[in-house]
Every structure is written in C-alpha cells, then in structure tokens.
C-alpha cells in the first residue's frame, strides 16, 4: 500500500510461481559450498512465491507479498507441492554411442568390472562404438538423454569426454557438447577426460598415451575453448598417481581446472592428490583414507559422490559420506550417467544417498543444488533461488522436502522452468495421456 492508502500498481513480470507448500530457496552465503550442519539449512519459505523476469529471479518471498507486488500473464500455482532450484548433475558421461547390456548380465553373474575392462570390454567397447559414430549421431543420442534428465528435474549437467581417446575423437565429443549446449535447454559444463582409459593401440606403451594427452589433446582442447575442467580416471591398471598428477598439472597450466575420478575401486591416495593440487572436486571416493578426506576438507575440495554408480558396481560399498561431513568436506551428488550406470535421474541419486550413505533428505537436496553448482563453478548463477539468479526452478508433486528420498522409483517432477520458461509440464501431459471419457 502507498502512503495515500491506494494500492500501488503491480509491476509486470513474465512468470509468477506461488502458493508453494515449501519454497526451498537454499539462500545464504553462497560464496563457498556448504559443509557440516550448513548442509541441513534449506532456507524454506512456507507458502512462498517467486517473481521471474527475463529469465532471472526478481523477487522471492511469501505468496501474499509476491502477488501484491507483481503480476504476470503466466502463473503457476504450486498448491500442495514444493518448489526447488533445478537439480545440477555434476558428474555425467553424457556423450557416447552403443550400450553395454550384455556386460551388465556378466556383472550380474559375478564377473568383476576390471576383468571386463582388461579383456577389451567396458569403456573400451564404448570407445570403439563412439569412434565409429558421426557427430550428428552423437548429438542425436545425447539430446534424448538430456530430455530425460530435464524431465527428471536436472537443468544443468556436467559432461565428460573420454570415449574417443584420440585427439580427433576427444575433440569431436567436446564439439558435440558445445552443440548440445546450444540446442538443448539443459546447460552443459564440459570436462575433458582424455585420460579415461588407455586405448588399445597404446596398451603396450601407456607412457606414450599420457604424452599424447599432455602434449596434444590438452593444448588443442584449451585452444578451442572446449572444456572447463580436466579429469583423470586414477585407478590401478588405468592411470597411476604420478601420471594423474602430470596430466592434471598440465591441464591446470592450460586453464583447465582439475577434477579426479578418485579411490573408486581401490585406495591409491587420489583424494590426497586432489587436495595437493587444489582440485575443484574429487569424485567417487569409495576407498579414500581418513588422511585423504581430511586433506580435502582443509583445501576445500568438493566430494562428488555417486551412490547409484557404487550400487551398479554391486560391491555393496559406498563412500563414507557421514565421515566426510564430520570432517567438514562439502558434498555434492551426481548420477555418473554412463553406459554401465544408465541413470539420468537425480531423484534416484537422492534416494540412494539417503538409504546407503545416510544423508538426510535436506543434506541430499543441498548436495544436488547449491553444492553441485559449486562443483561446476556456477554457484553465482544457479543452485539456489535468490534474486539475480537464473530462473531454473522445479515443482515437485510432494507436500514437503522430506518426501525426497522417501518416495522413490517414480518421477516426482510436476513442472520444470528453465531460464524463466516452462519447459516441462507433466500435469498437462498426464491429463492428455491418462484421462479418458467415461464409458
Ligand atoms: Fe565417472
């Protein structure tokens, strides 16, 4: 109300979202990823609302305040539902050709993954198929996967190369990512992972492959501006600590921030290495030592944990997330979407993080939003619902946030708003698909 008692004209915006059971803002000091007890602070506004203009959030508050101040032609009432920042998936291997369902059966029957890999299967099978695939084919396959991610609430995804393993094919995959970022609503954060496996043609001289990665792939990737990060699969039989260090330092010298596939299947000390070189994140961490985890905490290295990937290994082992939280390591969660762990859905990741790693729903939500945004260095524009940030917003059809992890196996997404635009509306979809005239 103005001083004269007349109501002031309401400001016109593009979209209003209001009447939420819970508006989960994650608002706060977002200069650094959340650690310890901060991971439980979701900044919930009951009966909250958002005003959105030109793709950005312009107001956050209680519904009556928002609707009193703003008007819009497009309005979403989230009655009975909750509203969150779009999920950020900080670890995917999005671009590949082919599939590995036959190996899945072998793994079910007890064959260990590293045995499959050493006999030319696993990553190497996908490498053969991806090398053969054209640019257009890879774009096409990946767009469909991004559709599924978006339908499940992911609005930004990191994507790693690593199924090319020649300079030409690695650059092709990174170019595909650039094209996907232009074509699809989901934003892509590209990571160069030329050191994903030793390709067959270098099986007898892996040192030469490391040289190729350092002297040819990294400079060309950086020169073309195709990646933000450089990652290495540091594992027994793949790249050892010394090779990993050299590759990550070379990447760093070309402006590619380091990430590491660390301690996934054995303890090599890669968590310690991630801390030593100041990596942005260390990922997997099933076998990390206490010293490694403490070093990560000290250096502020984010732990990107991938519980569905651990599940798919069928080893019954998960990263010790509770210990990491106690030590003060910031945790983010990702799918590890890849041809041996075919999952696009961050809601399932939340469920597994709660069940197998004992994260609370609130901690898991922090790990797929603001902390995941930090893991891809975009926390200044996404990961929370705050004025000035991108309007990447999801509406979930549950009455409160504790349903995340608790109700699983179905898609809880009702709507997805990307850059202020409604891109998924499952409420409408289900009306058209399922409602029939009575007989
Ligand atoms: Fe991975």
Tab-separated table of C-alpha atoms and ligand atoms in Angstrom:
chain	number	residue	atom	x	y	z
A	1	UNK	CA	0.000	0.000	0.000
A	2	UNK	CA	1.208	3.502	-0.748
A	3	UNK	CA	1.117	6.307	1.780
A	4	UNK	CA	-2.152	7.603	0.379
A	5	UNK	CA	-3.780	4.246	1.080
A	6	UNK	CA	-4.322	3.435	-2.585
A	7	UNK	CA	-2.759	0.206	-3.742
A	8	UNK	CA	0.253	0.773	-5.937
A	9	UNK	CA	0.235	-0.577	-9.489
A	10	UNK	CA	1.711	-4.027	-9.542
A	11	UNK	CA	4.889	-4.487	-11.526
A	12	UNK	CA	4.550	-6.726	-14.568
A	13	UNK	CA	6.879	-9.696	-14.746
A	14	UNK	CA	6.987	-12.762	-17.027
A	15	UNK	CA	6.094	-15.533	-14.602
A	16	UNK	CA	4.856	-15.930	-11.033
A	17	UNK	CA	5.160	-19.150	-9.053
A	18	UNK	CA	3.232	-19.100	-5.777
A	19	UNK	CA	1.196	-20.995	-3.152
A	20	UNK	CA	4.047	-23.443	-2.585
A	21	UNK	CA	3.858	-25.747	0.421
A	22	UNK	CA	7.578	-25.184	0.729
A	23	UNK	CA	9.739	-22.853	-1.304
A	24	UNK	CA	13.198	-24.341	-0.837
A	25	UNK	CA	15.486	-21.403	-1.570
A	26	UNK	CA	18.910	-22.609	-0.337
A	27	UNK	CA	19.519	-18.894	0.181
A	28	UNK	CA	22.550	-17.956	2.221
A	29	UNK	CA	26.183	-17.133	1.973
A	30	UNK	CA	26.898	-18.989	-1.232
A	31	UNK	CA	30.498	-17.875	-1.651
A	32	UNK	CA	31.593	-21.329	-0.543
A	33	UNK	CA	29.974	-24.768	-0.712
A	34	UNK	CA	28.055	-25.820	2.379
A	35	UNK	CA	29.730	-28.009	4.961
A	36	UNK	CA	28.691	-29.791	8.158
A	37	UNK	CA	25.423	-28.566	9.665
A	38	UNK	CA	25.026	-25.930	6.926
A	39	UNK	CA	24.044	-28.785	4.620
A	40	UNK	CA	20.751	-29.073	6.544
A	41	UNK	CA	19.794	-25.415	6.132
A	42	UNK	CA	17.443	-25.204	3.172
A	43	UNK	CA	16.072	-21.675	3.639
A	44	UNK	CA	12.471	-22.859	3.427
A	45	UNK	CA	9.668	-20.323	2.967
A	46	UNK	CA	6.223	-21.768	3.654
A	47	UNK	CA	3.567	-20.529	1.233
A	48	UNK	CA	6.372	-18.958	-0.742
A	49	UNK	CA	6.431	-17.377	-4.154
A	50	UNK	CA	8.811	-16.242	-6.888
A	51	UNK	CA	8.651	-13.489	-9.485
A	52	UNK	CA	10.598	-14.104	-12.689
A	53	UNK	CA	11.553	-11.630	-15.395
A	54	UNK	CA	13.750	-12.036	-18.456
A	55	UNK	CA	14.933	-15.430	-17.287
A	56	UNK	CA	16.033	-14.233	-13.860
A	57	UNK	CA	14.530	-14.310	-10.371
A	58	UNK	CA	13.478	-10.779	-9.385
A	59	UNK	CA	11.675	-11.485	-6.106
A	60	UNK	CA	11.446	-14.249	-3.506
A	61	UNK	CA	9.074	-14.171	-0.551
A	62	UNK	CA	5.717	-15.088	0.942
A	63	UNK	CA	2.924	-15.562	-1.599
A	64	UNK	CA	0.800	-12.583	-0.417
A	65	UNK	CA	3.797	-10.235	-0.702
A	66	UNK	CA	4.732	-11.512	-4.147
A	67	UNK	CA	1.195	-11.346	-5.579
A	68	UNK	CA	0.646	-7.904	-4.043
A	69	UNK	CA	3.746	-6.511	-5.712
A	70	UNK	CA	3.866	-8.358	-9.040
A	71	UNK	CA	1.545	-9.516	-11.786
A	72	UNK	CA	2.131	-11.781	-14.772
A	73	UNK	CA	0.200	-13.445	-17.558
A	74	UNK	CA	1.906	-16.733	-16.813
A	75	UNK	CA	1.269	-18.060	-13.350
A	76	UNK	CA	1.982	-21.379	-11.688
A	77	UNK	CA	0.124	-22.234	-8.521
A	78	UNK	CA	2.082	-24.879	-6.642
A	79	UNK	CA	-0.699	-25.749	-4.265
A	80	UNK	CA	0.212	-28.929	-2.352
A	81	UNK	CA	3.638	-29.005	-3.974
A	82	UNK	CA	7.202	-27.933	-3.260
A	83	UNK	CA	9.479	-25.729	-5.339
A	84	UNK	CA	13.277	-26.023	-5.545
A	85	UNK	CA	16.206	-24.855	-7.655
A	86	UNK	CA	16.666	-27.092	-10.717
A	87	UNK	CA	18.973	-30.011	-9.991
A	88	UNK	CA	22.604	-29.721	-11.036
A	89	UNK	CA	24.221	-33.016	-12.047
A	90	UNK	CA	27.975	-32.529	-11.508
A	91	UNK	CA	29.204	-35.848	-12.976
A	92	UNK	CA	27.986	-37.454	-16.205
A	93	UNK	CA	29.478	-39.199	-19.209
A	94	UNK	CA	26.701	-37.928	-21.445
A	95	UNK	CA	28.118	-38.424	-24.933
A	96	UNK	CA	28.667	-41.981	-26.156
A	97	UNK	CA	27.342	-44.459	-28.697
A	98	UNK	CA	26.139	-48.009	-28.131
A	99	UNK	CA	25.196	-49.767	-24.920
A	100	UNK	CA	26.533	-52.474	-22.610
A	101	UNK	CA	23.565	-54.597	-21.520
A	102	UNK	CA	25.473	-57.832	-22.280
A	103	UNK	CA	28.218	-56.845	-19.868
A	104	UNK	CA	25.583	-55.958	-17.318
A	105	UNK	CA	24.448	-59.565	-17.415
A	106	UNK	CA	28.072	-60.736	-16.974
A	107	UNK	CA	28.421	-58.441	-13.971
A	108	UNK	CA	25.169	-59.772	-12.517
A	109	UNK	CA	26.645	-63.252	-12.906
A	110	UNK	CA	29.680	-62.223	-10.895
A	111	UNK	CA	32.345	-61.053	-13.370
A	112	UNK	CA	34.288	-58.106	-11.898
A	113	UNK	CA	34.294	-54.880	-13.935
A	114	UNK	CA	38.094	-54.548	-14.036
A	115	UNK	CA	38.234	-58.044	-15.607
A	116	UNK	CA	35.776	-56.947	-18.301
A	117	UNK	CA	37.878	-53.830	-18.921
A	118	UNK	CA	41.175	-55.722	-19.150
A	119	UNK	CA	39.670	-58.050	-21.770
A	120	UNK	CA	38.725	-55.153	-24.043
A	121	UNK	CA	35.188	-54.575	-22.809
A	122	UNK	CA	33.782	-51.859	-20.560
A	123	UNK	CA	34.933	-48.380	-21.511
A	124	UNK	CA	36.881	-49.822	-24.456
A	125	UNK	CA	33.732	-51.258	-26.074
A	126	UNK	CA	32.073	-47.857	-25.795
A	127	UNK	CA	35.226	-46.238	-27.227
A	128	UNK	CA	35.020	-48.458	-30.341
A	129	UNK	CA	31.364	-47.573	-30.869
A	130	UNK	CA	31.822	-43.870	-30.153
A	131	UNK	CA	34.757	-43.554	-32.561
A	132	UNK	CA	32.564	-45.017	-35.297
A	133	UNK	CA	29.637	-42.690	-34.590
A	134	UNK	CA	29.238	-39.442	-36.532
A	135	UNK	CA	28.956	-36.029	-34.924
A	136	UNK	CA	25.252	-35.884	-35.829
A	137	UNK	CA	24.559	-39.344	-34.429
A	138	UNK	CA	26.184	-38.422	-31.104
A	139	UNK	CA	24.207	-35.174	-30.943
A	140	UNK	CA	21.008	-37.071	-31.608
A	141	UNK	CA	21.627	-39.756	-28.974
A	142	UNK	CA	22.662	-37.207	-26.358
A	143	UNK	CA	19.677	-34.914	-26.937
A	144	UNK	CA	17.322	-37.752	-25.986
A	145	UNK	CA	19.261	-38.325	-22.765
A	146	UNK	CA	19.094	-34.620	-21.964
A	147	UNK	CA	15.316	-34.750	-22.460
A	148	UNK	CA	15.112	-37.474	-19.812
A	149	UNK	CA	17.361	-35.510	-17.449
A	150	UNK	CA	15.236	-32.406	-17.870
A	151	UNK	CA	12.001	-34.341	-17.301
A	152	UNK	CA	13.503	-35.518	-14.014
A	153	UNK	CA	14.436	-32.013	-12.912
A	154	UNK	CA	18.065	-31.581	-13.982
A	155	UNK	CA	18.647	-28.151	-15.508
A	156	UNK	CA	22.471	-28.115	-15.622
A	157	UNK	CA	24.773	-31.089	-16.217
A	158	UNK	CA	28.496	-31.514	-16.291
A	159	UNK	CA	29.579	-33.827	-19.130
A	160	UNK	CA	32.890	-35.623	-19.557
A	161	UNK	CA	34.532	-36.699	-22.791
A	162	UNK	CA	36.604	-39.881	-22.640
A	163	UNK	CA	35.109	-42.308	-25.145
A	164	UNK	CA	37.255	-41.056	-28.024
A	165	UNK	CA	40.832	-41.445	-26.733
A	166	UNK	CA	42.331	-39.981	-29.897
A	167	UNK	CA	42.794	-36.246	-30.284
A	168	UNK	CA	40.289	-36.209	-33.134
A	169	UNK	CA	37.618	-38.203	-31.318
A	170	UNK	CA	38.010	-36.403	-27.991
A	171	UNK	CA	37.617	-33.058	-29.786
A	172	UNK	CA	34.612	-34.460	-31.662
A	173	UNK	CA	32.910	-35.366	-28.363
A	174	UNK	CA	33.670	-31.945	-26.863
A	175	UNK	CA	32.294	-30.270	-30.018
A	176	UNK	CA	29.147	-32.390	-29.600
A	177	UNK	CA	28.780	-30.993	-26.067
A	178	UNK	CA	29.119	-27.453	-27.357
A	179	UNK	CA	26.353	-28.140	-29.884
A	180	UNK	CA	24.149	-29.748	-27.198
A	181	UNK	CA	24.561	-26.684	-25.013
A	182	UNK	CA	23.292	-24.553	-27.911
A	183	UNK	CA	20.416	-26.872	-28.839
A	184	UNK	CA	19.038	-28.064	-25.516
A	185	UNK	CA	17.505	-26.326	-22.524
A	186	UNK	CA	19.855	-28.160	-20.150
A	187	UNK	CA	23.115	-26.228	-19.711
A	188	UNK	CA	26.266	-28.285	-20.242
A	189	UNK	CA	29.540	-27.842	-18.361
A	190	UNK	CA	32.228	-29.631	-20.412
A	191	UNK	CA	35.086	-31.644	-18.910
A	192	UNK	CA	37.999	-33.103	-20.868
A	193	UNK	CA	38.578	-36.717	-19.785
A	194	UNK	CA	41.050	-37.953	-22.382
A	195	UNK	CA	42.659	-39.920	-19.538
A	196	UNK	CA	39.648	-42.186	-19.083
A	197	UNK	CA	41.348	-45.404	-20.219
A	198	UNK	CA	44.474	-46.497	-22.075
A	199	UNK	CA	43.280	-47.076	-25.644
A	200	UNK	CA	44.093	-50.472	-27.231
A	201	UNK	CA	46.687	-49.011	-29.608
A	202	UNK	CA	48.732	-47.773	-26.585
A	203	UNK	CA	48.239	-50.876	-24.414
A	204	UNK	CA	51.957	-51.682	-24.557
A	205	UNK	CA	53.232	-48.148	-24.126
A	206	UNK	CA	50.853	-46.220	-21.842
A	207	UNK	CA	53.542	-43.593	-21.240
A	208	UNK	CA	53.167	-42.531	-24.873
A	209	UNK	CA	49.423	-42.131	-24.404
A	210	UNK	CA	49.989	-39.908	-21.362
A	211	UNK	CA	52.354	-37.878	-23.527
A	212	UNK	CA	49.683	-37.553	-26.225
A	213	UNK	CA	47.139	-36.358	-23.659
A	214	UNK	CA	49.561	-33.787	-22.230
A	215	UNK	CA	51.231	-32.559	-25.408
A	216	UNK	CA	48.416	-32.738	-27.947
A	217	UNK	CA	44.928	-33.222	-26.506
A	218	UNK	CA	45.098	-30.712	-23.648
A	219	UNK	CA	46.623	-27.856	-25.702
A	220	UNK	CA	44.098	-28.361	-28.528
A	221	UNK	CA	41.141	-28.635	-26.159
A	222	UNK	CA	42.192	-25.454	-24.386
A	223	UNK	CA	42.977	-23.594	-27.597
A	224	UNK	CA	39.469	-24.261	-28.919
A	225	UNK	CA	37.925	-23.365	-25.551
A	226	UNK	CA	36.058	-26.669	-25.463
A	227	UNK	CA	36.413	-27.614	-21.794
A	228	UNK	CA	36.295	-26.018	-18.399
A	229	UNK	CA	37.784	-28.952	-16.461
A	230	UNK	CA	40.341	-31.714	-16.912
A	231	UNK	CA	39.619	-35.068	-15.249
A	232	UNK	CA	41.583	-38.327	-14.920
A	233	UNK	CA	40.445	-41.870	-14.065
A	234	UNK	CA	43.063	-42.518	-11.390
A	235	UNK	CA	42.841	-46.253	-10.747
A	236	UNK	CA	45.001	-49.358	-10.529
A	237	UNK	CA	45.516	-50.593	-14.101
A	238	UNK	CA	44.357	-47.302	-15.608
A	239	UNK	CA	46.296	-44.102	-14.698
A	240	UNK	CA	48.555	-44.172	-11.646
A	241	UNK	CA	49.096	-41.309	-9.202
A	242	UNK	CA	52.148	-39.923	-10.957
A	243	UNK	CA	50.512	-39.944	-14.399
A	244	UNK	CA	47.364	-38.404	-12.929
A	245	UNK	CA	49.361	-35.625	-11.297
A	246	UNK	CA	51.220	-34.818	-14.527
A	247	UNK	CA	48.033	-34.727	-16.611
A	248	UNK	CA	46.124	-32.583	-14.114
A	249	UNK	CA	49.021	-30.142	-13.703
A	250	UNK	CA	49.330	-29.889	-17.496
A	251	UNK	CA	45.584	-29.183	-17.718
A	252	UNK	CA	45.861	-26.572	-14.988
A	253	UNK	CA	48.644	-24.824	-16.907
A	254	UNK	CA	46.215	-24.520	-19.823
A	255	UNK	CA	43.433	-23.145	-17.604
A	256	UNK	CA	41.510	-26.408	-17.184
A	257	UNK	CA	40.580	-26.881	-13.547
A	258	UNK	CA	41.376	-30.338	-12.155
A	259	UNK	CA	38.805	-32.973	-11.218
A	260	UNK	CA	39.690	-36.578	-10.318
A	261	UNK	CA	37.962	-39.955	-10.506
A	262	UNK	CA	39.432	-40.894	-7.127
A	263	UNK	CA	39.639	-44.051	-4.999
A	264	UNK	CA	36.678	-45.680	-6.734
A	265	UNK	CA	37.795	-49.307	-6.704
A	266	UNK	CA	40.959	-49.206	-4.643
A	267	UNK	CA	42.851	-46.829	-2.367
A	268	UNK	CA	45.548	-45.156	-4.409
A	269	UNK	CA	45.776	-41.904	-2.482
A	270	UNK	CA	43.989	-39.875	-5.117
A	271	UNK	CA	41.960	-37.949	-2.510
A	272	UNK	CA	45.327	-36.761	-1.113
A	273	UNK	CA	46.432	-35.883	-4.642
A	274	UNK	CA	43.215	-33.911	-5.275
A	275	UNK	CA	43.957	-31.861	-2.154
A	276	UNK	CA	47.636	-31.452	-3.020
A	277	UNK	CA	46.970	-29.966	-6.453
A	278	UNK	CA	43.900	-27.986	-5.350
A	279	UNK	CA	41.362	-29.877	-7.478
A	280	UNK	CA	37.850	-28.467	-7.781
A	281	UNK	CA	36.473	-31.866	-6.855
A	282	UNK	CA	37.340	-35.492	-6.226
A	283	UNK	CA	34.683	-37.936	-7.338
A	284	UNK	CA	33.551	-41.439	-6.200
A	285	UNK	CA	35.841	-41.778	-3.099
A	286	UNK	CA	34.653	-45.236	-2.022
A	287	UNK	CA	38.054	-46.255	-0.668
A	288	UNK	CA	39.556	-42.940	0.447
A	289	UNK	CA	41.684	-42.797	3.578
A	290	UNK	CA	40.882	-40.567	6.559
A	291	UNK	CA	44.024	-38.570	5.785
A	292	UNK	CA	42.845	-38.045	2.215
A	293	UNK	CA	39.412	-36.881	3.315
A	294	UNK	CA	40.880	-34.539	5.943
A	295	UNK	CA	43.262	-33.079	3.360
A	296	UNK	CA	40.293	-32.455	1.063
A	297	UNK	CA	38.443	-30.652	3.865
A	298	UNK	CA	41.453	-28.460	4.550
A	299	UNK	CA	41.815	-27.498	0.904
A	300	UNK	CA	38.046	-27.120	0.271
A	301	UNK	CA	37.937	-29.860	-2.384
A	302	UNK	CA	34.336	-30.875	-3.067
A	303	UNK	CA	33.480	-34.581	-2.767
A	304	UNK	CA	31.223	-35.506	-5.687
A	305	UNK	CA	29.601	-38.743	-4.511
A	306	UNK	CA	27.867	-41.135	-6.889
A	307	UNK	CA	25.807	-43.661	-4.911
A	308	UNK	CA	23.972	-45.115	-7.925
A	309	UNK	CA	27.349	-45.811	-9.579
A	310	UNK	CA	28.504	-47.573	-6.388
A	311	UNK	CA	25.242	-49.547	-6.427
A	312	UNK	CA	25.821	-50.534	-10.045
A	313	UNK	CA	29.272	-51.916	-9.141
A	314	UNK	CA	27.401	-54.391	-6.907
A	315	UNK	CA	30.204	-54.386	-4.362
A	316	UNK	CA	27.989	-53.279	-1.502
A	317	UNK	CA	30.382	-50.447	-0.723
A	318	UNK	CA	29.557	-46.732	-0.629
A	319	UNK	CA	31.546	-43.586	0.073
A	320	UNK	CA	31.574	-42.752	3.782
A	321	UNK	CA	29.590	-39.550	3.421
A	322	UNK	CA	28.867	-39.170	7.158
A	323	UNK	CA	32.549	-39.198	7.955
A	324	UNK	CA	33.216	-36.684	5.187
A	325	UNK	CA	30.533	-34.371	6.565
A	326	UNK	CA	32.016	-34.735	10.077
A	327	UNK	CA	35.448	-33.829	8.710
A	328	UNK	CA	33.994	-30.753	7.008
A	329	UNK	CA	34.160	-31.843	3.376
A	330	UNK	CA	31.490	-30.247	1.161
A	331	UNK	CA	29.423	-32.964	-0.511
A	332	UNK	CA	27.765	-32.860	-3.932
A	333	UNK	CA	25.855	-35.726	-5.548
A	334	UNK	CA	25.748	-36.817	-9.179
A	335	UNK	CA	24.432	-39.641	-11.341
A	336	UNK	CA	27.658	-40.760	-13.077
A	337	UNK	CA	25.353	-41.357	-16.055
A	338	UNK	CA	27.328	-43.664	-18.388
A	339	UNK	CA	26.789	-46.864	-20.371
A	340	UNK	CA	27.430	-49.097	-17.367
A	341	UNK	CA	25.362	-46.985	-14.952
A	342	UNK	CA	22.481	-45.803	-17.097
A	343	UNK	CA	20.715	-43.348	-14.823
A	344	UNK	CA	19.646	-39.807	-15.707
A	345	UNK	CA	17.639	-39.213	-12.543
A	346	UNK	CA	18.960	-37.131	-9.634
A	347	UNK	CA	15.860	-38.023	-7.571
A	348	UNK	CA	17.055	-41.634	-7.507
A	349	UNK	CA	20.518	-40.414	-6.508
A	350	UNK	CA	18.936	-38.605	-3.550
A	351	UNK	CA	17.091	-41.792	-2.536
A	352	UNK	CA	20.274	-43.878	-2.686
A	353	UNK	CA	22.282	-41.214	-0.846
A	354	UNK	CA	19.727	-41.333	1.977
A	355	UNK	CA	19.437	-45.126	2.107
A	356	UNK	CA	23.021	-46.205	1.539
A	357	UNK	CA	25.074	-43.229	2.735
A	358	UNK	CA	22.685	-41.976	5.425
A	359	UNK	CA	22.411	-38.423	4.176
A	360	UNK	CA	19.260	-36.730	5.408
A	361	UNK	CA	16.884	-35.520	2.682
A	362	UNK	CA	17.947	-31.935	3.467
A	363	UNK	CA	21.648	-32.770	3.084
A	364	UNK	CA	20.973	-34.620	-0.158
A	365	UNK	CA	18.974	-31.663	-1.527
A	366	UNK	CA	21.877	-29.316	-0.733
A	367	UNK	CA	24.199	-31.780	-2.483
A	368	UNK	CA	22.222	-31.754	-5.774
A	369	UNK	CA	21.623	-27.995	-5.827
A	370	UNK	CA	23.969	-25.397	-4.359
A	371	UNK	CA	26.906	-27.712	-3.638
A	372	UNK	CA	26.620	-29.317	-7.078
A	373	UNK	CA	26.567	-25.805	-8.559
A	374	UNK	CA	29.832	-25.102	-6.708
A	375	UNK	CA	31.278	-28.347	-8.112
A	376	UNK	CA	30.806	-26.925	-11.633
A	377	UNK	CA	31.755	-23.385	-10.603
A	378	UNK	CA	28.328	-21.886	-11.313
A	379	UNK	CA	27.128	-21.137	-7.784
A	380	UNK	CA	26.974	-17.441	-8.607
A	381	UNK	CA	24.166	-18.063	-11.107
A	382	UNK	CA	22.382	-21.330	-10.193
A	383	UNK	CA	21.844	-23.741	-7.302
A	384	UNK	CA	19.631	-21.521	-5.141
A	385	UNK	CA	16.509	-19.405	-5.568
A	386	UNK	CA	17.751	-15.884	-4.926
A	387	UNK	CA	17.294	-12.519	-6.578
A	388	UNK	CA	19.511	-12.172	-9.641
A	389	UNK	CA	19.991	-15.872	-10.198
A	390	UNK	CA	18.808	-17.780	-13.257
A	391	UNK	CA	15.181	-18.861	-13.034
A	392	UNK	CA	15.935	-22.595	-13.137
A	393	UNK	CA	13.104	-23.877	-10.975
A	394	UNK	CA	11.376	-27.216	-10.444
A	395	UNK	CA	7.970	-28.000	-8.961
A	396	UNK	CA	7.751	-31.414	-7.317
A	397	UNK	CA	4.457	-33.102	-6.542
A	398	UNK	CA	5.113	-33.865	-2.874
A	399	UNK	CA	3.902	-31.959	0.213
A	400	UNK	CA	7.322	-31.382	1.809
A	401	UNK	CA	11.024	-31.886	1.165
A	402	UNK	CA	11.264	-34.940	3.445
A	403	UNK	CA	9.490	-36.877	0.698
A	404	UNK	CA	12.679	-36.687	-1.368
A	405	UNK	CA	14.479	-39.972	-0.828
A	406	UNK	CA	11.443	-41.337	0.994
A	407	UNK	CA	9.201	-41.682	-2.055
A	408	UNK	CA	11.225	-43.034	-4.948
A	409	UNK	CA	11.006	-45.089	-8.120
A	410	UNK	CA	8.609	-42.641	-9.776
A	411	UNK	CA	9.222	-39.208	-11.229
A	412	UNK	CA	8.111	-36.569	-8.703
A	413	UNK	CA	8.564	-33.688	-11.154
A	414	UNK	CA	5.432	-31.722	-11.938
A	415	UNK	CA	6.995	-28.791	-13.792
A	416	UNK	CA	10.415	-27.571	-14.875
A	417	UNK	CA	11.158	-23.920	-15.569
A	418	UNK	CA	14.444	-23.228	-17.365
A	419	UNK	CA	15.695	-19.651	-17.772
A	420	UNK	CA	12.208	-18.499	-16.821
A	421	UNK	CA	10.480	-20.621	-19.458
A	422	UNK	CA	8.148	-23.539	-18.696
A	423	UNK	CA	9.834	-26.465	-20.470
A	424	UNK	CA	8.260	-29.496	-18.779
A	425	UNK	CA	4.648	-29.720	-17.646
A	426	UNK	CA	3.793	-33.250	-16.582
A	427	UNK	CA	0.470	-32.198	-15.082
A	428	UNK	CA	-0.722	-31.351	-18.596
A	429	UNK	CA	0.901	-34.439	-20.059
A	430	UNK	CA	-0.852	-36.812	-17.677
A	431	UNK	CA	-4.220	-35.192	-18.401
A	432	UNK	CA	-3.833	-35.801	-22.103
A	433	UNK	CA	-2.399	-39.274	-21.756
A	434	UNK	CA	-4.459	-40.784	-18.993
A	435	UNK	CA	-7.816	-39.068	-18.743
A	436	UNK	CA	-10.466	-40.899	-20.717
A	437	UNK	CA	-14.096	-40.233	-21.290
A	438	UNK	CA	-16.244	-42.411	-19.036
A	439	UNK	CA	-17.700	-45.450	-20.831
B	1	LIG	FE1	32.550	-41.262	-13.912
